[in-house]
JSON list of C-alpha atoms in Angstrom, two decimals:
[
{"chain": "Z", "resi": 15, "resn": "MET", "atom": "CA", "xyz": [152.86, 153.15, 131.71]},
{"chain": "Z", "resi": 16, "resn": "LYS", "atom": "CA", "xyz": [152.20, 155.37, 128.87]},
{"chain": "Z", "resi": 17, "resn": "GLU", "atom": "CA", "xyz": [152.55, 152.46, 126.59]},
{"chain": "Z", "resi": 18, "resn": "PHE", "atom": "CA", "xyz": [150.11, 150.44, 128.57]},
{"chain": "Z", "resi": 19, "resn": "GLY", "atom": "CA", "xyz": [147.60, 153.30, 128.69]},
{"chain": "Z", "resi": 20, "resn": "ASN", "atom": "CA", "xyz": [147.68, 153.76, 124.87]},
{"chain": "Z", "resi": 21, "resn": "THR", "atom": "CA", "xyz": [147.11, 149.79, 124.48]},
{"chain": "Z", "resi": 22, "resn": "LEU", "atom": "CA", "xyz": [144.28, 150.03, 126.75]},
{"chain": "Z", "resi": 23, "resn": "ARG", "atom": "CA", "xyz": [142.74, 152.74, 125.02]},
{"chain": "Z", "resi": 24, "resn": "GLN", "atom": "CA", "xyz": [143.08, 151.13, 121.55]},
{"chain": "Z", "resi": 25, "resn": "THR", "atom": "CA", "xyz": [141.89, 147.92, 122.82]},
{"chain": "Z", "resi": 26, "resn": "PHE", "atom": "CA", "xyz": [138.51, 149.52, 124.00]},
{"chain": "Z", "resi": 27, "resn": "ARG", "atom": "CA", "xyz": [138.38, 151.33, 120.58]},
{"chain": "Z", "resi": 28, "resn": "ILE", "atom": "CA", "xyz": [138.67, 148.19, 118.73]},
{"chain": "Z", "resi": 29, "resn": "ASN", "atom": "CA", "xyz": [136.21, 146.14, 121.11]},
{"chain": "Z", "resi": 30, "resn": "TYR", "atom": "CA", "xyz": [133.39, 148.73, 121.81]},
{"chain": "Z", "resi": 31, "resn": "LYS", "atom": "CA", "xyz": [131.19, 146.95, 118.87]},
{"chain": "Z", "resi": 32, "resn": "GLU", "atom": "CA", "xyz": [131.86, 143.70, 120.74]},
{"chain": "Z", "resi": 33, "resn": "ILE", "atom": "CA", "xyz": [130.82, 144.98, 123.77]},
{"chain": "Z", "resi": 34, "resn": "PHE", "atom": "CA", "xyz": [127.61, 146.41, 122.55]},
{"chain": "Z", "resi": 35, "resn": "SER", "atom": "CA", "xyz": [126.78, 143.18, 120.71]},
{"chain": "Z", "resi": 36, "resn": "TYR", "atom": "CA", "xyz": [127.15, 141.34, 123.89]},
{"chain": "Z", "resi": 37, "resn": "ALA", "atom": "CA", "xyz": [125.00, 143.76, 125.64]},
{"chain": "Z", "resi": 38, "resn": "GLY", "atom": "CA", "xyz": [122.34, 143.61, 122.85]},
{"chain": "Z", "resi": 39, "resn": "ILE", "atom": "CA", "xyz": [122.19, 139.99, 123.13]},
{"chain": "Z", "resi": 40, "resn": "SER", "atom": "CA", "xyz": [121.58, 140.15, 126.67]},
{"chain": "Z", "resi": 41, "resn": "ALA", "atom": "CA", "xyz": [118.93, 142.60, 126.31]},
{"chain": "Z", "resi": 42, "resn": "ALA", "atom": "CA", "xyz": [117.23, 140.34, 123.55]},
{"chain": "Z", "resi": 43, "resn": "GLY", "atom": "CA", "xyz": [117.25, 137.56, 126.08]},
{"chain": "Z", "resi": 44, "resn": "ALA", "atom": "CA", "xyz": [115.65, 139.92, 128.50]},
{"chain": "Z", "resi": 45, "resn": "LEU", "atom": "CA", "xyz": [112.82, 140.77, 126.15]},
{"chain": "Z", "resi": 46, "resn": "LEU", "atom": "CA", "xyz": [112.19, 137.26, 125.13]},
{"chain": "Z", "resi": 47, "resn": "GLY", "atom": "CA", "xyz": [111.89, 136.39, 128.80]},
{"chain": "Z", "resi": 48, "resn": "MET", "atom": "CA", "xyz": [109.41, 139.06, 129.68]},
{"chain": "Z", "resi": 49, "resn": "VAL", "atom": "CA", "xyz": [107.21, 138.32, 126.59]},
{"chain": "Z", "resi": 50, "resn": "PHE", "atom": "CA", "xyz": [107.28, 134.74, 127.51]},
{"chain": "Z", "resi": 51, "resn": "ILE", "atom": "CA", "xyz": [106.21, 135.29, 131.02]},
{"chain": "Z", "resi": 52, "resn": "LEU", "atom": "CA", "xyz": [103.63, 137.86, 130.30]},
{"chain": "Z", "resi": 53, "resn": "ILE", "atom": "CA", "xyz": [102.06, 135.47, 127.52]},
{"chain": "Z", "resi": 54, "resn": "GLY", "atom": "CA", "xyz": [102.04, 132.85, 130.23]},
{"chain": "Z", "resi": 55, "resn": "MET", "atom": "CA", "xyz": [100.25, 134.90, 132.68]},
{"chain": "Z", "resi": 56, "resn": "VAL", "atom": "CA", "xyz": [97.56, 136.17, 130.28]},
{"chain": "Z", "resi": 57, "resn": "THR", "atom": "CA", "xyz": [96.84, 132.69, 128.57]},
{"chain": "Z", "resi": 58, "resn": "VAL", "atom": "CA", "xyz": [96.81, 130.89, 132.29]},
{"chain": "Z", "resi": 59, "resn": "GLY", "atom": "CA", "xyz": [95.16, 133.83, 133.90]},
{"chain": "Z", "resi": 60, "resn": "LYS", "atom": "CA", "xyz": [97.74, 133.79, 136.54]},
{"chain": "Z", "resi": 61, "resn": "SER", "atom": "CA", "xyz": [96.33, 136.22, 139.35]},
{"chain": "Z", "resi": 62, "resn": "GLU", "atom": "CA", "xyz": [97.93, 134.19, 142.25]},
{"chain": "Z", "resi": 63, "resn": "GLY", "atom": "CA", "xyz": [100.64, 131.48, 142.77]},
{"chain": "Z", "resi": 64, "resn": "SER", "atom": "CA", "xyz": [104.31, 132.25, 141.89]},
{"chain": "Z", "resi": 65, "resn": "TYR", "atom": "CA", "xyz": [106.17, 133.10, 138.99]},
{"chain": "Z", "resi": 66, "resn": "ALA", "atom": "CA", "xyz": [110.00, 133.69, 138.11]},
{"chain": "Z", "resi": 67, "resn": "ASN", "atom": "CA", "xyz": [111.56, 136.76, 136.64]},
{"chain": "Z", "resi": 68, "resn": "VAL", "atom": "CA", "xyz": [112.41, 134.91, 133.46]},
{"chain": "Z", "resi": 69, "resn": "GLY", "atom": "CA", "xyz": [113.55, 138.06, 131.71]},
{"chain": "Z", "resi": 70, "resn": "ALA", "atom": "CA", "xyz": [116.61, 138.54, 133.98]},
{"chain": "Z", "resi": 71, "resn": "ILE", "atom": "CA", "xyz": [117.47, 134.95, 133.97]},
{"chain": "Z", "resi": 72, "resn": "LEU", "atom": "CA", "xyz": [117.43, 134.76, 130.02]},
{"chain": "Z", "resi": 73, "resn": "SER", "atom": "CA", "xyz": [119.28, 138.05, 129.93]},
{"chain": "Z", "resi": 74, "resn": "LEU", "atom": "CA", "xyz": [122.04, 136.61, 132.32]},
{"chain": "Z", "resi": 75, "resn": "MET", "atom": "CA", "xyz": [122.17, 133.19, 130.34]},
{"chain": "Z", "resi": 76, "resn": "PHE", "atom": "CA", "xyz": [122.21, 134.63, 126.99]},
{"chain": "Z", "resi": 77, "resn": "GLY", "atom": "CA", "xyz": [124.62, 137.45, 127.69]},
{"chain": "Z", "resi": 78, "resn": "GLU", "atom": "CA", "xyz": [127.08, 135.42, 129.70]},
{"chain": "Z", "resi": 79, "resn": "ALA", "atom": "CA", "xyz": [127.01, 132.40, 127.36]},
{"chain": "Z", "resi": 80, "resn": "MET", "atom": "CA", "xyz": [127.85, 134.80, 124.10]},
{"chain": "Z", "resi": 81, "resn": "PHE", "atom": "CA", "xyz": [130.48, 136.58, 126.05]},
{"chain": "Z", "resi": 82, "resn": "LEU", "atom": "CA", "xyz": [132.15, 133.41, 127.06]},
{"chain": "Z", "resi": 83, "resn": "PHE", "atom": "CA", "xyz": [132.18, 131.75, 123.59]},
{"chain": "Z", "resi": 84, "resn": "GLY", "atom": "CA", "xyz": [132.41, 134.99, 121.57]},
{"chain": "Z", "resi": 85, "resn": "GLY", "atom": "CA", "xyz": [135.28, 136.23, 123.90]},
{"chain": "Z", "resi": 86, "resn": "ILE", "atom": "CA", "xyz": [137.32, 133.00, 123.45]},
{"chain": "Z", "resi": 87, "resn": "PHE", "atom": "CA", "xyz": [137.37, 133.01, 119.86]},
{"chain": "Z", "resi": 88, "resn": "SER", "atom": "CA", "xyz": [138.06, 136.71, 119.55]},
{"chain": "Z", "resi": 89, "resn": "VAL", "atom": "CA", "xyz": [141.30, 136.57, 121.79]},
{"chain": "Z", "resi": 90, "resn": "GLN", "atom": "CA", "xyz": [143.10, 135.19, 118.91]},
{"chain": "Z", "resi": 91, "resn": "TYR", "atom": "CA", "xyz": [142.06, 137.91, 116.55]},
{"chain": "Z", "resi": 92, "resn": "ASP", "atom": "CA", "xyz": [142.87, 140.57, 119.10]},
{"chain": "Z", "resi": 93, "resn": "PHE", "atom": "CA", "xyz": [146.18, 139.27, 120.18]},
{"chain": "Z", "resi": 94, "resn": "ASN", "atom": "CA", "xyz": [147.24, 139.04, 116.13]},
{"chain": "Z", "resi": 95, "resn": "LEU", "atom": "CA", "xyz": [146.15, 142.59, 115.72]},
{"chain": "Z", "resi": 96, "resn": "ALA", "atom": "CA", "xyz": [147.78, 144.10, 118.67]},
{"chain": "Z", "resi": 97, "resn": "VAL", "atom": "CA", "xyz": [151.07, 142.50, 118.19]},
{"chain": "Z", "resi": 98, "resn": "SER", "atom": "CA", "xyz": [151.14, 143.23, 114.48]},
{"chain": "Z", "resi": 99, "resn": "MET", "atom": "CA", "xyz": [150.74, 147.03, 115.38]},
{"chain": "Z", "resi": 100, "resn": "GLY", "atom": "CA", "xyz": [153.87, 146.59, 117.59]},
{"chain": "Z", "resi": 101, "resn": "LYS", "atom": "CA", "xyz": [151.96, 146.28, 120.95]},
{"chain": "Z", "resi": 102, "resn": "ALA", "atom": "CA", "xyz": [153.85, 144.47, 123.76]},
{"chain": "Z", "resi": 103, "resn": "ARG", "atom": "CA", "xyz": [152.41, 141.15, 124.61]},
{"chain": "Z", "resi": 104, "resn": "ARG", "atom": "CA", "xyz": [152.77, 141.95, 128.35]},
{"chain": "Z", "resi": 105, "resn": "TYR", "atom": "CA", "xyz": [150.40, 144.77, 127.95]},
{"chain": "Z", "resi": 106, "resn": "PHE", "atom": "CA", "xyz": [148.07, 143.17, 125.77]},
{"chain": "Z", "resi": 107, "resn": "VAL", "atom": "CA", "xyz": [146.81, 140.70, 128.31]},
{"chain": "Z", "resi": 108, "resn": "PRO", "atom": "CA", "xyz": [145.94, 143.30, 131.15]},
{"chain": "Z", "resi": 109, "resn": "ALA", "atom": "CA", "xyz": [144.37, 145.54, 128.63]},
{"chain": "Z", "resi": 110, "resn": "ARG", "atom": "CA", "xyz": [142.01, 142.90, 126.98]},
{"chain": "Z", "resi": 111, "resn": "TYR", "atom": "CA", "xyz": [141.32, 141.81, 130.71]},
{"chain": "Z", "resi": 112, "resn": "LEU", "atom": "CA", "xyz": [140.01, 145.06, 131.67]},
{"chain": "Z", "resi": 113, "resn": "CYS", "atom": "CA", "xyz": [138.09, 145.35, 128.51]},
{"chain": "Z", "resi": 114, "resn": "MET", "atom": "CA", "xyz": [136.42, 142.17, 129.28]},
{"chain": "Z", "resi": 115, "resn": "VAL", "atom": "CA", "xyz": [135.80, 143.18, 132.93]},
{"chain": "Z", "resi": 116, "resn": "LEU", "atom": "CA", "xyz": [133.82, 146.24, 131.62]},
{"chain": "Z", "resi": 117, "resn": "ASN", "atom": "CA", "xyz": [131.99, 144.02, 129.22]},
{"chain": "Z", "resi": 118, "resn": "GLY", "atom": "CA", "xyz": [130.93, 141.80, 132.19]},
{"chain": "Z", "resi": 119, "resn": "LEU", "atom": "CA", "xyz": [129.69, 144.88, 134.46]},
{"chain": "Z", "resi": 120, "resn": "ILE", "atom": "CA", "xyz": [127.60, 145.94, 131.49]},
{"chain": "Z", "resi": 121, "resn": "ILE", "atom": "CA", "xyz": [125.82, 142.56, 131.14]},
{"chain": "Z", "resi": 122, "resn": "LEU", "atom": "CA", "xyz": [125.25, 142.44, 134.86]},
{"chain": "Z", "resi": 123, "resn": "GLY", "atom": "CA", "xyz": [123.95, 145.89, 134.83]},
{"chain": "Z", "resi": 124, "resn": "ILE", "atom": "CA", "xyz": [121.46, 145.02, 132.09]},
{"chain": "Z", "resi": 125, "resn": "VAL", "atom": "CA", "xyz": [120.45, 141.80, 134.18]},
{"chain": "Z", "resi": 126, "resn": "LYS", "atom": "CA", "xyz": [120.01, 143.93, 137.35]},
{"chain": "Z", "resi": 127, "resn": "LEU", "atom": "CA", "xyz": [117.91, 146.57, 135.43]},
{"chain": "Z", "resi": 128, "resn": "VAL", "atom": "CA", "xyz": [115.68, 144.12, 133.93]},
{"chain": "Z", "resi": 129, "resn": "ASN", "atom": "CA", "xyz": [115.09, 142.31, 137.15]},
{"chain": "Z", "resi": 130, "resn": "PHE", "atom": "CA", "xyz": [114.25, 145.49, 138.99]},
{"chain": "Z", "resi": 131, "resn": "LEU", "atom": "CA", "xyz": [111.71, 146.30, 135.99]},
{"chain": "Z", "resi": 132, "resn": "GLU", "atom": "CA", "xyz": [110.28, 142.72, 136.52]},
{"chain": "Z", "resi": 133, "resn": "ARG", "atom": "CA", "xyz": [109.84, 143.16, 140.26]},
{"chain": "Z", "resi": 134, "resn": "ALA", "atom": "CA", "xyz": [108.04, 146.44, 139.61]},
{"chain": "Z", "resi": 135, "resn": "LEU", "atom": "CA", "xyz": [105.98, 145.24, 136.54]},
{"chain": "Z", "resi": 136, "resn": "TYR", "atom": "CA", "xyz": [104.60, 141.99, 137.53]},
{"chain": "Z", "resi": 137, "resn": "PRO", "atom": "CA", "xyz": [103.07, 142.72, 141.09]},
{"chain": "Z", "resi": 138, "resn": "VAL", "atom": "CA", "xyz": [101.05, 145.58, 139.46]},
{"chain": "Z", "resi": 139, "resn": "LEU", "atom": "CA", "xyz": [99.66, 143.55, 136.63]},
{"chain": "Z", "resi": 140, "resn": "TYR", "atom": "CA", "xyz": [99.00, 140.45, 138.58]},
{"chain": "Z", "resi": 141, "resn": "PRO", "atom": "CA", "xyz": [98.82, 141.65, 142.23]},
{"chain": "Z", "resi": 142, "resn": "GLY", "atom": "CA", "xyz": [97.98, 138.20, 143.73]},
{"chain": "Z", "resi": 143, "resn": "ALA", "atom": "CA", "xyz": [100.94, 136.49, 142.19]},
{"chain": "Z", "resi": 144, "resn": "VAL", "atom": "CA", "xyz": [104.24, 136.33, 144.02]},
{"chain": "Z", "resi": 145, "resn": "CYS", "atom": "CA", "xyz": [107.83, 135.95, 142.78]},
{"chain": "Z", "resi": 146, "resn": "GLY", "atom": "CA", "xyz": [109.15, 132.73, 143.20]},
{"chain": "Z", "resi": 147, "resn": "MET", "atom": "CA", "xyz": [112.61, 133.09, 141.78]},
{"chain": "Z", "resi": 148, "resn": "ASP", "atom": "CA", "xyz": [114.25, 136.37, 142.01]},
{"chain": "Z", "resi": 149, "resn": "ILE", "atom": "CA", "xyz": [117.84, 136.25, 140.33]},
{"chain": "Z", "resi": 150, "resn": "ASP", "atom": "CA", "xyz": [118.96, 138.82, 142.93]},
{"chain": "Z", "resi": 151, "resn": "TRP", "atom": "CA", "xyz": [119.00, 135.97, 145.34]},
{"chain": "Z", "resi": 152, "resn": "ILE", "atom": "CA", "xyz": [122.17, 134.68, 143.15]},
{"chain": "Z", "resi": 153, "resn": "LEU", "atom": "CA", "xyz": [123.93, 137.83, 141.99]},
{"chain": "Z", "resi": 154, "resn": "GLY", "atom": "CA", "xyz": [123.48, 139.29, 145.46]},
{"chain": "Z", "resi": 155, "resn": "ARG", "atom": "CA", "xyz": [126.26, 136.98, 146.57]},
{"chain": "Z", "resi": 156, "resn": "PRO", "atom": "CA", "xyz": [129.62, 138.60, 146.75]},
{"chain": "Z", "resi": 157, "resn": "ALA", "atom": "CA", "xyz": [131.48, 135.42, 145.42]},
{"chain": "Z", "resi": 158, "resn": "VAL", "atom": "CA", "xyz": [129.18, 135.07, 142.50]},
{"chain": "Z", "resi": 159, "resn": "PHE", "atom": "CA", "xyz": [129.29, 138.68, 141.56]},
{"chain": "Z", "resi": 160, "resn": "ILE", "atom": "CA", "xyz": [133.44, 138.44, 141.73]},
{"chain": "Z", "resi": 161, "resn": "GLY", "atom": "CA", "xyz": [133.06, 135.10, 139.52]},
{"chain": "Z", "resi": 162, "resn": "PHE", "atom": "CA", "xyz": [131.24, 136.76, 136.84]},
{"chain": "Z", "resi": 163, "resn": "VAL", "atom": "CA", "xyz": [133.11, 140.14, 136.70]},
{"chain": "Z", "resi": 164, "resn": "LEU", "atom": "CA", "xyz": [136.54, 139.12, 137.53]},
{"chain": "Z", "resi": 165, "resn": "GLY", "atom": "CA", "xyz": [136.74, 135.41, 137.12]},
{"chain": "Z", "resi": 166, "resn": "LEU", "atom": "CA", "xyz": [135.14, 134.83, 133.76]},
{"chain": "Z", "resi": 167, "resn": "PRO", "atom": "CA", "xyz": [137.08, 137.28, 131.92]},
{"chain": "Z", "resi": 168, "resn": "SER", "atom": "CA", "xyz": [140.45, 135.48, 133.23]},
{"chain": "Z", "resi": 169, "resn": "LEU", "atom": "CA", "xyz": [138.93, 132.28, 132.23]},
{"chain": "Z", "resi": 170, "resn": "ILE", "atom": "CA", "xyz": [138.04, 133.41, 128.54]},
{"chain": "Z", "resi": 171, "resn": "ILE", "atom": "CA", "xyz": [141.51, 134.88, 128.18]},
{"chain": "Z", "resi": 172, "resn": "LEU", "atom": "CA", "xyz": [143.10, 131.56, 129.51]},
{"chain": "Z", "resi": 173, "resn": "LEU", "atom": "CA", "xyz": [141.17, 129.48, 127.21]},
{"chain": "Z", "resi": 174, "resn": "GLY", "atom": "CA", "xyz": [141.52, 131.76, 124.14]},
{"chain": "Z", "resi": 175, "resn": "ALA", "atom": "CA", "xyz": [145.59, 131.46, 124.81]},
{"chain": "Z", "resi": 176, "resn": "LEU", "atom": "CA", "xyz": [145.24, 127.63, 125.28]},
{"chain": "Z", "resi": 177, "resn": "ILE", "atom": "CA", "xyz": [143.29, 127.30, 121.95]},
{"chain": "Z", "resi": 178, "resn": "MET", "atom": "CA", "xyz": [146.06, 129.39, 120.06]},
{"chain": "Z", "resi": 179, "resn": "LYS", "atom": "CA", "xyz": [148.82, 127.28, 121.78]},
{"chain": "Z", "resi": 180, "resn": "PHE", "atom": "CA", "xyz": [147.54, 123.84, 121.17]},
{"chain": "Z", "resi": 181, "resn": "SER", "atom": "CA", "xyz": [144.91, 124.45, 118.27]},
{"chain": "Z", "resi": 182, "resn": "THR", "atom": "CA", "xyz": [142.49, 121.53, 117.83]},
{"chain": "Z", "resi": 183, "resn": "LYS", "atom": "CA", "xyz": [144.27, 119.41, 120.41]},
{"chain": "Z", "resi": 184, "resn": "PHE", "atom": "CA", "xyz": [142.59, 121.58, 123.31]},
{"chain": "Z", "resi": 185, "resn": "TYR", "atom": "CA", "xyz": [139.30, 120.76, 122.17]},
{"chain": "Z", "resi": 186, "resn": "TRP", "atom": "CA", "xyz": [139.82, 117.25, 123.45]},
{"chain": "Z", "resi": 187, "resn": "GLY", "atom": "CA", "xyz": [140.95, 118.89, 127.06]},
{"chain": "Z", "resi": 188, "resn": "ILE", "atom": "CA", "xyz": [137.39, 120.64, 127.02]},
{"chain": "Z", "resi": 189, "resn": "TRP", "atom": "CA", "xyz": [135.79, 117.30, 126.01]},
{"chain": "Z", "resi": 190, "resn": "ALA", "atom": "CA", "xyz": [137.56, 115.74, 128.86]},
{"chain": "Z", "resi": 191, "resn": "PHE", "atom": "CA", "xyz": [136.92, 118.39, 131.37]},
{"chain": "Z", "resi": 192, "resn": "TRP", "atom": "CA", "xyz": [132.99, 118.53, 130.27]},
{"chain": "Z", "resi": 193, "resn": "MET", "atom": "CA", "xyz": [132.83, 114.62, 130.85]},
{"chain": "Z", "resi": 194, "resn": "LEU", "atom": "CA", "xyz": [134.40, 114.79, 134.08]},
{"chain": "Z", "resi": 195, "resn": "GLY", "atom": "CA", "xyz": [132.23, 117.68, 135.32]},
{"chain": "Z", "resi": 196, "resn": "PHE", "atom": "CA", "xyz": [128.96, 116.37, 134.02]},
{"chain": "Z", "resi": 197, "resn": "MET", "atom": "CA", "xyz": [129.31, 112.74, 134.28]},
{"chain": "Z", "resi": 198, "resn": "GLY", "atom": "CA", "xyz": [132.00, 111.86, 136.39]},
{"chain": "Z", "resi": 199, "resn": "ILE", "atom": "CA", "xyz": [131.49, 114.18, 139.37]},
{"chain": "Z", "resi": 200, "resn": "PRO", "atom": "CA", "xyz": [127.54, 113.32, 139.62]},
{"chain": "Z", "resi": 201, "resn": "ARG", "atom": "CA", "xyz": [128.31, 109.65, 139.48]},
{"chain": "Z", "resi": 202, "resn": "LEU", "atom": "CA", "xyz": [130.78, 110.04, 142.29]},
{"chain": "Z", "resi": 203, "resn": "LEU", "atom": "CA", "xyz": [128.44, 112.01, 144.46]},
{"chain": "Z", "resi": 204, "resn": "SER", "atom": "CA", "xyz": [125.55, 109.39, 143.69]},
{"chain": "Z", "resi": 205, "resn": "ALA", "atom": "CA", "xyz": [128.04, 106.63, 144.65]},
{"chain": "Z", "resi": 206, "resn": "GLY", "atom": "CA", "xyz": [128.83, 108.37, 148.05]},
{"chain": "Z", "resi": 207, "resn": "LYS", "atom": "CA", "xyz": [125.26, 107.85, 148.95]},
{"chain": "Z", "resi": 208, "resn": "LYS", "atom": "CA", "xyz": [124.48, 104.40, 147.47]},
{"chain": "Z", "resi": 209, "resn": "HIS", "atom": "CA", "xyz": [127.79, 102.69, 148.17]},
{"chain": "Z", "resi": 210, "resn": "PRO", "atom": "CA", "xyz": [129.66, 104.73, 150.65]},
{"chain": "Z", "resi": 211, "resn": "ASP", "atom": "CA", "xyz": [132.19, 101.85, 151.29]},
{"chain": "Z", "resi": 212, "resn": "SER", "atom": "CA", "xyz": [133.23, 101.75, 147.71]},
{"chain": "Z", "resi": 213, "resn": "LEU", "atom": "CA", "xyz": [136.32, 103.58, 146.24]},
{"chain": "Z", "resi": 214, "resn": "ALA", "atom": "CA", "xyz": [133.99, 105.80, 144.12]},
{"chain": "Z", "resi": 215, "resn": "GLY", "atom": "CA", "xyz": [131.71, 106.50, 147.16]},
{"chain": "Z", "resi": 216, "resn": "LYS", "atom": "CA", "xyz": [134.53, 107.36, 149.34]},
{"chain": "Z", "resi": 217, "resn": "ALA", "atom": "CA", "xyz": [135.81, 110.04, 146.64]},
{"chain": "Z", "resi": 218, "resn": "GLY", "atom": "CA", "xyz": [132.24, 111.26, 146.35]},
{"chain": "Z", "resi": 219, "resn": "ASN", "atom": "CA", "xyz": [131.84, 111.76, 150.10]},
{"chain": "Z", "resi": 220, "resn": "LEU", "atom": "CA", "xyz": [135.41, 113.51, 150.37]},
{"chain": "Z", "resi": 221, "resn": "LEU", "atom": "CA", "xyz": [134.17, 116.07, 147.47]},
{"chain": "Z", "resi": 222, "resn": "MET", "atom": "CA", "xyz": [130.95, 116.79, 149.46]},
{"chain": "Z", "resi": 223, "resn": "ASP", "atom": "CA", "xyz": [133.01, 117.35, 152.54]},
{"chain": "Z", "resi": 224, "resn": "LEU", "atom": "CA", "xyz": [135.59, 119.52, 150.92]},
{"chain": "Z", "resi": 225, "resn": "ALA", "atom": "CA", "xyz": [132.47, 121.65, 149.40]},
{"chain": "Z", "resi": 226, "resn": "GLY", "atom": "CA", "xyz": [130.69, 121.72, 152.76]},
{"chain": "Z", "resi": 227, "resn": "GLY", "atom": "CA", "xyz": [133.78, 123.27, 154.51]},
{"chain": "Z", "resi": 228, "resn": "VAL", "atom": "CA", "xyz": [134.19, 126.06, 151.90]},
{"chain": "Z", "resi": 229, "resn": "THR", "atom": "CA", "xyz": [133.23, 129.27, 153.55]},
{"chain": "Z", "resi": 230, "resn": "GLY", "atom": "CA", "xyz": [132.15, 132.42, 151.66]},
{"chain": "Z", "resi": 231, "resn": "ALA", "atom": "CA", "xyz": [135.47, 134.31, 152.37]},
{"chain": "Z", "resi": 232, "resn": "GLY", "atom": "CA", "xyz": [137.49, 131.05, 151.39]},
{"chain": "Z", "resi": 233, "resn": "LEU", "atom": "CA", "xyz": [135.54, 130.98, 148.09]},
{"chain": "Z", "resi": 234, "resn": "MET", "atom": "CA", "xyz": [135.94, 134.50, 147.25]},
{"chain": "Z", "resi": 235, "resn": "ALA", "atom": "CA", "xyz": [139.82, 134.08, 148.12]},
{"chain": "Z", "resi": 236, "resn": "ALA", "atom": "CA", "xyz": [139.72, 130.98, 145.71]},
{"chain": "Z", "resi": 237, "resn": "LEU", "atom": "CA", "xyz": [138.24, 132.84, 142.79]},
{"chain": "Z", "resi": 238, "resn": "LEU", "atom": "CA", "xyz": [140.74, 135.84, 143.28]},
{"chain": "Z", "resi": 239, "resn": "CYS", "atom": "CA", "xyz": [143.73, 133.36, 143.32]},
{"chain": "Z", "resi": 240, "resn": "GLY", "atom": "CA", "xyz": [142.17, 131.52, 140.15]},
{"chain": "Z", "resi": 241, "resn": "THR", "atom": "CA", "xyz": [141.67, 134.90, 138.52]},
{"chain": "Z", "resi": 242, "resn": "GLY", "atom": "CA", "xyz": [145.28, 135.83, 139.07]},
{"chain": "Z", "resi": 243, "resn": "ALA", "atom": "CA", "xyz": [146.52, 132.30, 138.22]},
{"chain": "Z", "resi": 244, "resn": "GLY", "atom": "CA", "xyz": [144.71, 132.56, 134.95]},
{"chain": "Z", "resi": 245, "resn": "ILE", "atom": "CA", "xyz": [145.95, 135.92, 133.84]},
{"chain": "Z", "resi": 246, "resn": "LEU", "atom": "CA", "xyz": [149.51, 134.75, 134.77]},
{"chain": "Z", "resi": 247, "resn": "ILE", "atom": "CA", "xyz": [149.36, 131.65, 132.85]},
{"chain": "Z", "resi": 248, "resn": "ALA", "atom": "CA", "xyz": [147.92, 133.44, 129.69]},
{"chain": "Z", "resi": 249, "resn": "LEU", "atom": "CA", "xyz": [150.72, 135.95, 129.80]},
{"chain": "Z", "resi": 250, "resn": "LEU", "atom": "CA", "xyz": [153.25, 133.09, 129.95]},
{"chain": "Z", "resi": 251, "resn": "ILE", "atom": "CA", "xyz": [151.54, 131.30, 126.93]},
{"chain": "Z", "resi": 252, "resn": "LEU", "atom": "CA", "xyz": [151.23, 134.22, 124.87]},
{"chain": "Z", "resi": 253, "resn": "LYS", "atom": "CA", "xyz": [154.88, 135.41, 125.57]},
{"chain": "Z", "resi": 254, "resn": "LYS", "atom": "CA", "xyz": [156.19, 133.48, 122.81]},
{"chain": "Z", "resi": 255, "resn": "GLN", "atom": "CA", "xyz": [153.15, 133.02, 120.75]},
{"chain": "Z", "resi": 256, "resn": "ARG", "atom": "CA", "xyz": [153.55, 133.62, 117.15]},
{"chain": "Z", "resi": 257, "resn": "VAL", "atom": "CA", "xyz": [151.32, 135.85, 115.34]},
{"chain": "Z", "resi": 258, "resn": "THR", "atom": "CA", "xyz": [149.00, 134.01, 112.68]},
{"chain": "Z", "resi": 259, "resn": "LEU", "atom": "CA", "xyz": [147.16, 136.26, 110.34]}
]
């Protein structure tokens, strides 16, 4: 336990700049979004109608995107550094995971703060306008919160470990997953509506039935199980991973 505590402290000490950099990117996205919406209100003369809390939306998009991609490629550096300093591999993964959980909480805290400021500012400047898209509608859902705070760090460590294990070959797997998710599944769903008796249509309708039958509690349980599985798989992959400096 003492060794894990030392590993955890050193991991936070090494990665505090990374935490602040992702927080800064999230804040920059917030500022860009708020400037964008204010300029739009001024130029259009928006005194009625609806608007979106663009600052909070861009804050979430920028912060989480950089957290995801930056975190994936920092796993290898952190792993090599930790192991070369004599840290046990079984302690590195949970320590790095907890560091990323803190990072995710900070980003979401910035998003929530920006959303609070936008909810207070825009109605004062333009009392006739109403908010048509409040990001709290999304982040207020427990499953979404768990996914961002607990699930995403697990995914980052898992992907980082897979890239270390399989190198460039893993990028083909990412490409295949991308094609399946963003091209294959929409086509199956479309076939389910247009050609329900076809094989693709039946598969699409099956996916829709499965999605419709998932409850909030079931989704949270699946996210927690997926989070644990991701950490466990990463541990198994990195257990015998060699150090490459």
